[in-house]
Amino acid sequence: MKRLTTCAALLVAAALGLNAQKPMKAPKGGKAISDELIGIFFEDINNCADGGLYAELIQNGSFEFSPAERDGWGAGTAWKVVRPGHSLGLIEVCKGNGIHANNPTYMKLHAERVREFYDYKGWRGYGIENAGYDGITVKAGAKYDFSVFFRNYGQAKQIRVALIEPQGWGKDPKLLAETTLTADTKDWKKYSATLTPNADSKNATIQILMLTLGDLDVDMVSLMPQDTYKGHGLRKDLAQTLADLQPKFLRFPGGCVVHGGGDGFWDTYRWKTTIGPKETRRGLKNTWGYHQSMGLGYFEYFQFCEDLNMEPLPILPCGVSCQGTNGGWSMWPKQAQDVVPMSEMDEWVADAIDLIEWANGDPATNKWAKMRADAGHPKPFGLKYLGIGNEEKISPEFIERFKYMYERVTKAHPEIIIVGTAGPGSHKDNPDYEAGWKLADELGMPIIDEHYYEPNKYFLSSRQYDNYPRDRKTKVYLGEYAAKDKKLIDALAEGLYLLHVERNADVVCMTSYAPLLARKNGTQWNPDMIYFDNERVYPTCSYYVQQMFGQSSGQYFYGDCVQFEGDKKGVIQPQVDVHYGQSVVLNVKTRKLYVKLVNAGDKEKEADINLSRFPIKKTCVKTVLKGQPNDENNFDKQPIAPKKETIKAEKKFDIDLEPYSMVMLEYDV
């Protein structure tokens, strides 16, 4: 099948995709819409990669934390010296002759005395200890892969690795698991072992103890659960929670992470330093004020897309810094902006073209594709979308550089669908929005990325896409949006707005709520869709609304199947300032029909539903999300979750929609 170049062109063609079930013919009256409408946007904000989705349990295992990243930080952050048996020694931070230029910092341990002393019952040695992220959580009988790089000096060294649970001052720690390694080479060498705890622990730590006198270099300490999502290194419960959204695409790695944030463009994210062996990846100061290890890098992002059957949508910088650089987030003129000289823009063009080759190329003929194959993925990833830029001020400098990249990347790979940017706050009274759309129209850009975060009143009332021109070549990707709280009324406002978006999914081809994840004790931005700690995942009300929309994708929208009591015949809700609405979507590939109803008001609404044109089966799955408007899921309680039941299917019926509720009806057809 010929590859099409815009979301709009894919709307109907998607219905012809290969599927075990023969696609059905859509009944008359439907409007072709995007079946990629609901995706997810992952940005490393709120400490959601290291200590979150990336399953690594050791914090600062590469010793690359720096005071340049955060005041008070250094190579020893998250580590402490341990010397059971009153052992003695020294620790030195070193940077010369490290494992790799991208990972220069390591620790030199010098043990002077390691004998047992007093009543430590065999506990001895000199070394270091790490408590991970608010403690290391382990399960009895589960297997954890430990690895470390050592460089030895002199005689071979015995190294004890102990997973323990501290018991307080003056008490011996509880031993959960241990192993002994022998460091025996003068060159850097990776050592590995499997640790199996004998008990559950929520507050474990890991110790690396020299049992032999002398000097030893240590770097790249890692402790990973063997049981990760599909064995690919991602935390299983978090990844499954994302999989349950049934997202159709993943936008990554940002967001403002893409182009250096408040420190300027020169410390920007470069995809090439996030692939290959972990010890060769370059850690980076995060826009949000902490360190990214890049253990979750481009290979892992693409692999996760494959695992969840999502389209990858990587975002690359285009030579212009984030709007937040040099002191502010103004949308207005005179904001400072770092830019790459035009004489150096070919490097950034090459980055984009090389990424396409890395993802899609033939390992036999392309060096970047060979790197993908050498990492364990000889088959192409099938990259279709590529974003250029994120929320930059649409200044003359940006326009010049974007055009330069856009024209060259499109010429080299016309099959790739380019996604541009309309800056932040992409709606009324925003000069970047106007300038971004003007540029999109000039270039005939396939998709433009709009962003806005607003109070729930905006989502309850605005119906802006009803007024977007239908003859425009450029389609909309609503890449970042959310109501500014996480109560049920906010989620229902977002749901009502998504009904509006779904009705206009001939114009809006993709959406993704933001931000996606937030760690309990490391959150920089609220609200977020999913919160978590070391043990549990806490979905918000917004998560469940997103889930219902993700589960009900389709290729055709029908606007005349639902009539609300009191509305004029033919009126399709939601309209402006009307706080209830509906959507009927048919998926011809899966032969599913979905009816979604939202009532964000305080009065019951009756809806008359007529599905006579569809050959529905005998039963229907009914999903209901309801509560009080200020109900909120948090770490103390989770009062809001959808409830499902199987009911008899009818073609014509009335339904009473309770106040502050969302209902989805799923039919086989």
XYZ file of C-alpha atoms in Angstrom:
669
model
C 0.000 0.000 0.000
C 1.333 3.434 -0.890
C 2.338 5.366 2.225
C 0.217 8.486 2.642
C 1.637 11.722 3.974
C -0.915 13.174 6.376
C -3.095 11.998 9.226
C -6.156 13.027 7.239
C -5.177 10.806 4.338
C -4.781 7.904 6.740
C -8.239 8.270 8.269
C -10.148 6.036 5.876
C -7.139 4.057 4.683
C -6.637 2.801 8.233
C -9.866 0.907 7.881
C -8.229 -1.219 5.199
C -5.353 -2.324 7.446
C -4.618 -5.982 7.924
C -6.562 -7.601 10.725
C -7.533 -11.127 11.624
C -11.158 -9.992 11.532
C -12.546 -8.851 8.186
C -13.302 -5.105 8.286
C -16.953 -4.167 7.942
C -18.502 -1.611 5.646
C -19.456 1.553 7.491
C -23.177 2.410 7.385
C -24.168 5.692 5.769
C -24.080 8.911 7.742
C -20.604 8.567 9.236
C -17.768 11.077 8.949
C -14.223 9.763 8.474
C -12.087 10.630 11.496
C -8.657 9.789 12.868
C -8.277 6.476 14.650
C -4.986 7.673 16.136
C -6.715 10.315 18.213
C -5.560 9.242 21.689
C -1.858 8.842 22.404
C 0.520 9.541 25.265
C 3.239 12.117 25.747
C 6.223 11.132 27.852
C 8.581 13.790 29.138
C 11.112 13.244 31.898
C 9.445 15.630 34.326
C 8.442 14.852 37.927
C 11.293 12.289 38.208
C 9.302 9.873 36.089
C 12.125 8.179 34.131
C 14.920 7.313 36.589
C 13.159 6.056 39.702
C 9.969 5.691 37.673
C 9.227 4.086 34.315
C 12.872 3.062 33.896
C 13.136 0.182 36.362
C 16.678 0.915 37.623
C 16.714 0.839 41.448
C 20.071 2.572 42.065
C 20.164 6.356 42.139
C 23.264 8.028 40.667
C 24.833 4.682 39.807
C 27.186 6.414 37.364
C 28.325 9.063 39.906
C 27.558 11.794 37.356
C 25.327 13.973 39.548
C 26.794 17.469 39.697
C 26.376 20.762 41.604
C 25.831 22.317 38.178
C 22.574 20.358 38.080
C 21.379 21.164 41.580
C 22.896 23.004 44.544
C 24.408 20.554 46.988
C 24.646 17.708 44.517
C 27.844 15.911 43.592
C 29.273 12.573 42.548
C 28.431 11.151 45.973
C 24.773 12.172 45.970
C 22.541 9.237 47.055
C 25.631 7.390 48.326
C 27.186 7.142 51.777
C 30.298 5.543 53.212
C 29.798 2.317 55.158
C 32.439 0.589 57.292
C 31.008 -2.286 59.329
C 33.430 -3.697 61.909
C 34.950 -0.189 62.195
C 36.837 -0.657 58.941
C 38.874 2.282 57.677
C 39.501 3.757 54.262
C 39.187 6.691 51.873
C 36.953 7.561 48.914
C 38.046 9.825 46.076
C 35.977 11.255 43.220
C 37.924 10.772 39.965
C 37.434 11.798 36.339
C 40.597 10.678 34.551
C 40.546 7.609 32.300
C 36.935 6.678 32.941
C 34.937 3.997 31.170
C 33.840 6.372 28.415
C 34.099 10.077 27.612
C 30.322 10.392 28.075
C 30.617 8.909 31.571
C 33.843 10.368 33.017
C 33.198 10.294 36.776
C 33.868 7.300 39.028
C 34.775 6.497 42.628
C 38.147 5.256 43.846
C 37.877 3.204 47.054
C 40.940 2.774 49.244
C 40.560 0.197 52.026
C 43.056 0.452 54.930
C 41.403 -1.893 57.440
C 38.605 -4.376 56.838
C 38.786 -6.695 59.877
C 35.815 -7.686 61.999
C 35.576 -5.681 65.225
C 33.542 -6.089 68.402
C 30.219 -7.893 67.860
C 29.371 -7.253 64.201
C 28.840 -10.999 63.625
C 30.762 -11.211 60.388
C 29.873 -7.754 59.029
C 33.077 -6.158 57.848
C 34.549 -4.296 54.907
C 34.906 -0.772 53.632
C 32.711 0.674 50.910
C 29.620 2.527 49.836
C 25.862 2.181 50.172
C 22.904 3.354 48.069
C 19.247 3.552 49.128
C 17.849 4.123 45.652
C 14.831 6.406 45.382
C 13.279 6.786 48.851
C 14.493 3.295 49.667
C 14.737 0.213 47.469
C 11.570 -1.885 47.333
C 12.154 -5.612 46.757
C 10.006 -8.742 46.918
C 10.910 -12.079 48.495
C 11.882 -14.640 45.883
C 12.053 -12.135 43.035
C 15.320 -11.945 41.100
C 17.333 -8.751 40.736
C 20.266 -8.325 38.365
C 23.201 -6.513 39.927
C 26.049 -5.183 37.801
C 29.028 -2.920 38.326
C 32.247 -1.896 36.606
C 35.463 -2.382 38.603
C 39.077 -1.491 37.813
C 41.508 -3.156 40.196
C 44.960 -2.129 41.432
C 47.428 -4.722 42.650
C 46.226 -8.012 44.109
C 42.742 -9.279 43.261
C 40.038 -7.873 45.528
C 37.157 -9.675 47.184
C 34.033 -7.501 47.029
C 30.913 -8.272 49.030
C 27.624 -7.037 47.561
C 24.886 -7.110 50.175
C 21.225 -6.186 49.837
C 20.132 -5.261 53.355
C 17.396 -3.628 55.374
C 18.784 -1.254 58.018
C 17.467 -1.889 61.527
C 18.469 1.363 63.194
C 21.408 2.674 65.156
C 23.460 0.024 66.947
C 21.646 -2.919 65.369
C 22.899 -5.315 62.746
C 21.136 -4.876 59.399
C 18.831 -7.573 58.136
C 20.555 -9.445 55.312
C 18.214 -9.937 52.351
C 20.658 -11.235 49.741
C 24.388 -11.212 49.059
C 27.104 -12.266 46.676
C 30.900 -12.002 46.510
C 32.716 -10.780 43.417
C 36.427 -10.912 42.603
C 37.863 -7.805 40.932
C 40.901 -9.140 39.122
C 41.852 -6.900 36.201
C 43.632 -3.585 35.809
C 41.213 -2.534 33.051
C 37.566 -1.626 33.426
C 35.487 -4.801 33.529
C 31.788 -5.416 34.062
C 30.808 -7.819 36.858
C 27.325 -9.251 37.288
C 25.335 -11.305 39.765
C 21.719 -12.167 40.539
C 20.334 -11.309 43.983
C 17.219 -13.038 45.342
C 15.869 -11.441 48.544
C 14.683 -13.759 51.292
C 12.016 -11.292 52.466
C 9.983 -8.324 51.279
C 11.395 -4.900 52.023
C 10.202 -1.357 51.379
C 13.384 0.266 52.619
C 16.321 -1.816 51.431
C 19.772 -0.526 50.587
C 22.672 -2.079 48.734
C 26.241 -2.151 50.005
C 29.460 -2.628 48.022
C 32.150 -3.617 50.523
C 35.848 -4.171 49.885
C 37.063 -7.192 51.880
C 40.664 -6.871 50.648
C 43.061 -4.005 51.341
C 44.091 -1.719 48.521
C 42.572 0.431 45.779
C 39.577 -0.182 43.536
C 37.732 1.991 40.983
C 33.943 1.671 40.863
C 31.433 2.875 38.273
C 28.032 2.138 36.685
C 26.388 0.414 39.642
C 23.030 -1.091 38.695
C 20.271 -3.134 40.298
C 17.413 -4.063 37.973
C 14.448 -6.365 38.606
C 14.414 -9.237 36.146
C 10.638 -8.983 35.932
C 10.217 -5.866 33.786
C 7.623 -5.088 31.150
C 8.137 -7.635 28.372
C 11.712 -7.992 29.655
C 12.702 -4.599 28.280
C 13.761 -2.768 31.434
C 10.619 -0.767 32.208
C 8.786 -0.924 35.519
C 6.041 -3.449 34.976
C 3.088 -1.877 36.804
C 3.697 1.594 35.375
C 4.131 0.276 31.848
C 0.982 -1.827 32.170
C -0.958 1.197 33.395
C 0.110 2.999 30.219
C -0.703 -0.030 28.079
C -4.222 -0.073 29.565
C -4.812 3.352 28.010
C -4.503 1.660 24.602
C -2.578 4.651 23.223
C -2.015 4.867 19.501
C 1.254 6.805 19.602
C 3.999 8.007 21.954
C 5.472 11.500 21.757
C 8.937 11.714 23.360
C 11.370 12.777 24.889
C 9.620 16.142 25.441
C 8.509 18.791 25.852
C 10.985 21.326 27.032
C 13.478 18.525 27.679
C 14.104 18.538 23.917
C 15.963 21.831 23.639
C 17.792 22.618 26.833
C 15.158 24.494 28.806
C 16.272 27.279 31.121
C 20.002 26.671 30.622
C 19.979 27.519 26.940
C 20.259 25.476 23.795
C 23.825 24.304 24.308
C 22.947 21.616 26.833
C 20.189 20.194 24.694
C 19.049 16.593 24.366
C 20.910 14.706 21.584
C 19.393 11.362 20.626
C 22.713 9.900 19.477
C 24.112 10.011 23.019
C 21.155 7.988 24.368
C 21.689 4.795 22.351
C 24.307 2.066 22.671
C 25.563 0.426 25.881
C 24.448 2.228 29.028
C 28.013 3.089 30.054
C 28.511 5.033 26.787
C 25.422 7.221 27.116
C 25.769 10.843 28.163
C 23.761 11.838 31.210
C 22.292 15.309 31.087
C 20.960 18.000 33.326
C 17.201 17.961 33.046
C 15.177 21.045 32.157
C 13.258 20.397 35.365
C 16.326 20.567 37.590
C 17.664 17.045 37.977
C 19.848 14.447 36.269
C 18.764 12.168 33.425
C 20.845 8.988 33.241
C 19.567 8.170 29.722
C 19.061 4.570 30.775
C 15.703 5.257 29.168
C 16.971 6.348 25.773
C 15.831 6.335 22.185
C 16.182 2.578 21.756
C 13.978 1.975 24.801
C 11.413 4.533 23.652
C 11.107 2.879 20.242
C 11.027 -0.572 21.805
C 8.230 0.511 24.144
C 6.275 1.821 21.149
C 6.617 -1.565 19.532
C 5.578 -3.356 22.732
C 2.379 -1.265 22.990
C 1.714 -1.119 19.235
C 2.122 2.683 19.284
C 3.458 4.897 16.545
C 6.711 6.561 17.712
C 6.687 10.357 17.504
C 10.176 11.606 18.434
C 10.656 15.364 18.775
C 13.944 16.939 17.684
C 15.221 20.477 18.300
C 15.667 22.787 15.340
C 18.429 25.115 16.448
C 16.417 27.401 18.733
C 16.183 27.293 22.511
C 13.165 26.817 24.714
C 11.084 29.901 25.526
C 12.131 29.503 29.155
C 15.798 30.203 28.391
C 17.457 33.225 29.977
C 14.816 34.027 32.485
C 11.228 33.653 31.499
C 8.279 32.141 29.759
C 6.952 35.221 27.992
C 5.005 34.686 24.767
C 5.627 38.277 23.849
C 8.486 40.006 21.950
C 11.936 40.795 23.377
C 12.343 37.440 25.126
C 15.947 36.252 24.842
C 16.430 33.204 22.627
C 19.546 31.120 21.964
C 20.008 30.128 18.332
C 22.430 27.997 16.357
C 24.284 29.924 13.612
C 22.872 29.053 10.194
C 26.356 27.894 9.206
C 25.972 25.042 11.739
C 22.420 23.980 10.934
C 23.518 21.103 8.701
C 24.514 19.237 11.874
C 20.924 19.378 13.141
C 19.545 18.387 9.768
C 21.913 15.412 9.790
C 20.669 14.443 13.253
C 17.118 14.216 11.908
C 18.063 12.277 8.769
C 20.328 9.942 10.739
C 17.479 9.267 13.181
C 15.214 8.226 10.322
C 17.950 5.937 9.007
C 18.578 4.518 12.483
C 14.885 3.728 12.880
C 14.031 2.566 9.372
C 17.238 1.857 7.485
C 18.890 -1.336 6.248
C 21.712 -2.509 8.564
C 23.593 -3.856 5.529
C 23.929 -0.422 3.957
C 23.579 2.176 6.720
C 25.809 2.635 9.774
C 23.013 4.011 11.951
C 20.710 1.137 11.072
C 23.564 -1.235 11.878
C 23.756 0.288 15.371
C 20.054 -0.468 15.809
C 20.613 -4.040 14.662
C 23.672 -4.452 16.900
C 21.525 -3.361 19.847
C 19.200 -6.284 19.155
C 16.654 -4.943 16.674
C 17.583 -5.813 13.072
C 14.016 -5.193 11.876
C 13.182 -1.524 11.148
C 11.025 0.253 13.715
C 8.828 1.761 11.006
C 9.085 5.426 11.967
C 6.270 7.398 10.313
C 6.126 10.688 12.264
C 8.859 13.150 13.213
C 8.367 16.322 15.239
C 10.626 19.324 14.700
C 10.611 21.882 17.490
C 8.589 22.281 20.687
C 6.974 25.467 21.984
C 9.650 27.760 20.602
C 8.850 31.411 20.089
C 7.907 31.628 16.412
C 10.503 34.326 15.821
C 12.235 35.154 12.515
C 15.217 33.096 13.748
C 13.002 30.091 14.432
C 11.219 30.379 11.087
C 14.505 30.490 9.190
C 15.883 27.420 10.945
C 12.662 25.446 10.864
C 12.294 26.005 7.116
C 15.894 24.935 6.599
C 15.371 21.656 8.455
C 11.876 21.008 7.128
C 12.821 21.387 3.482
C 15.917 19.218 3.717
C 14.424 16.441 5.814
C 11.316 16.320 3.617
C 13.451 16.149 0.488
C 15.576 13.328 1.904
C 12.587 11.394 3.296
C 9.278 12.513 1.752
C 7.548 9.509 3.341
C 8.024 10.941 6.855
C 5.137 13.016 8.239
C 6.573 16.169 9.824
C 4.901 17.679 12.900
C 5.580 21.374 13.501
C 4.832 23.615 16.495
C 2.474 26.494 17.260
C 4.257 27.506 20.454
C 2.775 27.336 23.967
C -0.711 28.509 24.755
C -1.941 27.711 21.265
C -5.202 29.608 21.132
C -6.526 33.165 21.165
C -4.313 36.210 21.851
C -1.112 34.267 21.261
C 1.197 35.692 18.574
C 3.110 32.381 18.358
C -0.112 30.579 17.504
C -0.832 32.952 14.656
C 2.763 32.885 13.401
C 2.982 29.103 13.702
C -0.160 28.575 11.652
C 0.990 31.104 9.050
C 4.241 29.129 8.659
C 2.321 25.842 8.477
C 0.106 27.174 5.702
C 3.096 28.523 3.802
C 4.927 25.189 3.903
C 1.880 22.959 3.518
C 2.942 21.277 6.760
C 1.111 17.966 7.417
C 0.525 18.481 11.166
C 1.000 21.301 13.680
C 1.299 20.781 17.443
C -0.915 22.942 19.686
C -0.524 23.186 23.480
C -2.675 24.696 26.203
C -3.289 24.245 29.925
C -6.447 25.928 31.179
C -8.934 25.898 34.088
C -11.769 23.408 33.642
C -14.077 26.280 32.631
C -12.206 26.489 29.320
C -12.721 22.820 28.514
C -16.349 22.967 29.626
C -17.077 25.882 27.322
C -14.682 26.120 24.376
C -15.536 24.411 21.091
C -12.813 25.992 19.005
C -12.335 23.197 16.472
C -15.899 23.574 15.178
C -14.625 26.753 13.513
C -11.367 25.466 12.003
C -11.407 25.539 8.181
C -11.955 22.150 6.554
C -9.921 22.941 3.438
C -6.634 23.465 5.289
C -3.910 20.956 4.443
C -2.428 21.103 7.936
C -4.072 18.972 10.617
C -3.925 19.561 14.372
C -2.044 17.540 16.947
C -3.152 18.656 20.407
C 0.138 17.565 21.952
C -0.175 18.984 25.476
C -3.334 19.912 27.333
C -4.993 19.449 30.711
C -7.395 21.158 33.052
C -5.474 22.779 35.897
C -6.668 20.438 38.652
C -7.271 16.722 39.094
C -10.775 16.528 40.512
C -13.603 14.619 38.858
C -15.075 17.819 37.416
C -11.748 18.509 35.689
C -11.671 15.030 34.179
C -15.258 15.359 32.980
C -14.454 18.756 31.474
C -11.589 17.098 29.575
C -13.951 14.305 28.525
C -16.513 16.792 27.259
C -13.778 18.555 25.328
C -12.602 15.249 23.850
C -16.137 14.590 22.621
C -15.815 17.910 20.806
C -12.378 16.883 19.494
C -13.715 13.489 18.395
C -16.501 15.192 16.449
C -13.766 17.287 14.800
C -11.311 14.432 14.300
C -11.238 15.211 10.602
C -9.264 18.304 11.671
C -7.648 17.110 14.928
C -5.822 13.873 14.156
C -3.933 13.298 17.436
C -4.123 14.328 21.126
C -2.087 13.610 24.245
C -2.725 14.713 27.837
C 0.269 16.134 29.703
C 2.164 15.576 31.873
C 1.857 11.814 32.011
C 3.642 10.596 35.176
C 4.699 12.036 38.538
C 6.687 10.563 41.403
C 5.143 11.124 44.842
C 8.179 12.809 46.390
C 9.622 14.337 43.251
C 6.903 16.315 41.495
C 7.593 19.649 39.783
C 4.256 20.041 37.967
C 0.633 19.421 38.883
C -1.742 18.031 37.820
C -0.467 14.859 36.166
C -2.328 11.872 34.782
C -0.689 9.151 36.903
C 1.112 9.363 40.256
C 3.270 6.630 41.731
C 5.617 5.665 44.534
C 7.935 2.655 44.816
C 5.092 0.220 45.375
C 1.905 1.473 43.802
C 0.428 3.362 40.890
C -2.272 5.978 41.523
C -4.362 6.847 38.442
C -6.257 10.145 38.558
C -9.838 10.724 37.418
C -8.380 12.109 34.180
C -6.613 8.789 33.598
C -9.909 6.917 33.488
C -11.450 9.412 31.077
C -8.410 9.097 28.818
C -8.654 5.325 29.091
C -12.255 5.256 27.867
C -11.351 7.378 24.863
C -8.255 5.283 24.160
C -10.305 2.100 24.273
C -12.923 3.463 21.871
C -10.957 4.587 18.837
C -12.496 4.271 15.400
C -12.564 5.533 11.848
C -16.105 6.963 11.618
C -18.082 9.445 13.724
C -21.875 9.484 13.761
C -23.463 12.634 15.147
C -27.147 11.870 14.751
C -27.581 8.741 16.897
C -28.137 10.514 20.237
C -30.720 13.180 21.054
C -30.751 14.835 24.493
C -34.055 15.782 26.073
C -34.802 19.464 25.525
C -32.431 19.893 22.570
C -33.676 20.874 19.140
C -33.692 18.017 16.677
C -30.430 17.760 14.746
C -28.319 19.570 17.374
C -25.134 17.643 18.068
C -23.852 18.113 21.608
C -21.589 19.357 23.078
C -22.057 22.949 22.002
C -20.504 26.096 23.494
C -21.308 26.430 27.209
C -23.364 23.208 27.233
C -22.011 20.839 29.873
C -23.192 17.555 28.431
C -22.449 15.785 25.178
C -22.123 12.578 23.207
C -20.127 10.780 20.559
C -20.789 7.622 18.539
C -17.722 6.074 16.931
C -17.433 2.990 14.733
C -14.237 0.966 14.401
C -14.610 -0.988 11.169
C -11.369 -2.915 11.746
C -12.313 -4.346 15.132
C -16.067 -4.308 14.375
C -16.818 -2.334 17.543
C -19.289 0.478 18.080
C -18.869 2.944 20.955
C -21.360 5.374 22.435
C -19.845 7.886 24.869
C -21.890 10.263 27.016
C -20.621 12.937 29.431
C -22.637 14.956 31.921
C -20.495 17.552 33.698
C -23.513 19.337 35.155
C -25.467 19.003 38.382
C -28.743 17.869 36.767
C -29.645 14.476 35.334
C -29.879 14.388 31.536
C -32.008 11.988 29.518
C -30.685 10.844 26.148
C -32.589 9.052 23.401
C -30.287 6.637 21.534
C -31.016 5.120 18.121
C -28.536 2.563 16.762
C -30.868 1.055 14.169
C -28.384 1.424 11.300
C -25.815 -0.808 13.030
C -25.971 -4.643 13.164
C -25.269 -4.786 16.909
C -24.990 -8.115 18.764
C -27.057 -9.228 21.762
C -25.007 -7.786 24.621
C -23.261 -4.540 25.452
C -20.511 -3.624 27.920
C -21.459 -0.556 29.945
C -18.712 1.446 31.706
C -19.651 4.183 34.194
C -17.414 6.769 35.860
C -19.235 8.946 38.396
C -18.950 10.757 41.707
C -19.043 14.185 43.257
C -17.442 17.072 41.348
C -14.652 17.596 43.900
C -13.808 13.902 44.313
C -10.124 13.273 43.730
C -7.900 10.205 43.581
C -4.725 10.598 45.632
C -2.238 8.632 47.722
C -4.651 8.408 50.661
C -7.752 7.280 48.809
C -8.908 6.243 45.361
C -12.686 6.830 45.388
C -13.094 7.209 41.624
C -12.756 4.320 39.198
C -14.935 3.076 36.340
C -17.387 0.225 36.918
C -18.246 -2.236 34.149
C -21.238 -4.481 33.583
C -22.601 -6.508 30.696
C -26.168 -5.624 29.753
C -28.660 -6.534 27.053
C -28.069 -4.598 23.840
C -30.929 -2.574 22.382
C -31.096 -0.600 19.171
C -33.492 2.064 20.476
C -33.582 3.109 24.110
C -33.411 5.976 26.572
C -30.660 6.417 29.134
C -30.622 8.642 32.223
C -27.208 10.242 32.542
C -26.476 10.990 36.193
C -24.915 14.312 37.248
C -21.117 14.345 37.107
C -20.767 11.115 35.170
C -19.376 9.566 32.012
C -20.860 6.468 30.387
C -19.444 4.343 27.577
C -21.419 1.623 25.790
C -19.403 -0.889 23.755
C -21.079 -3.083 21.132
C -19.905 -5.838 18.810
C -21.138 -5.241 15.262
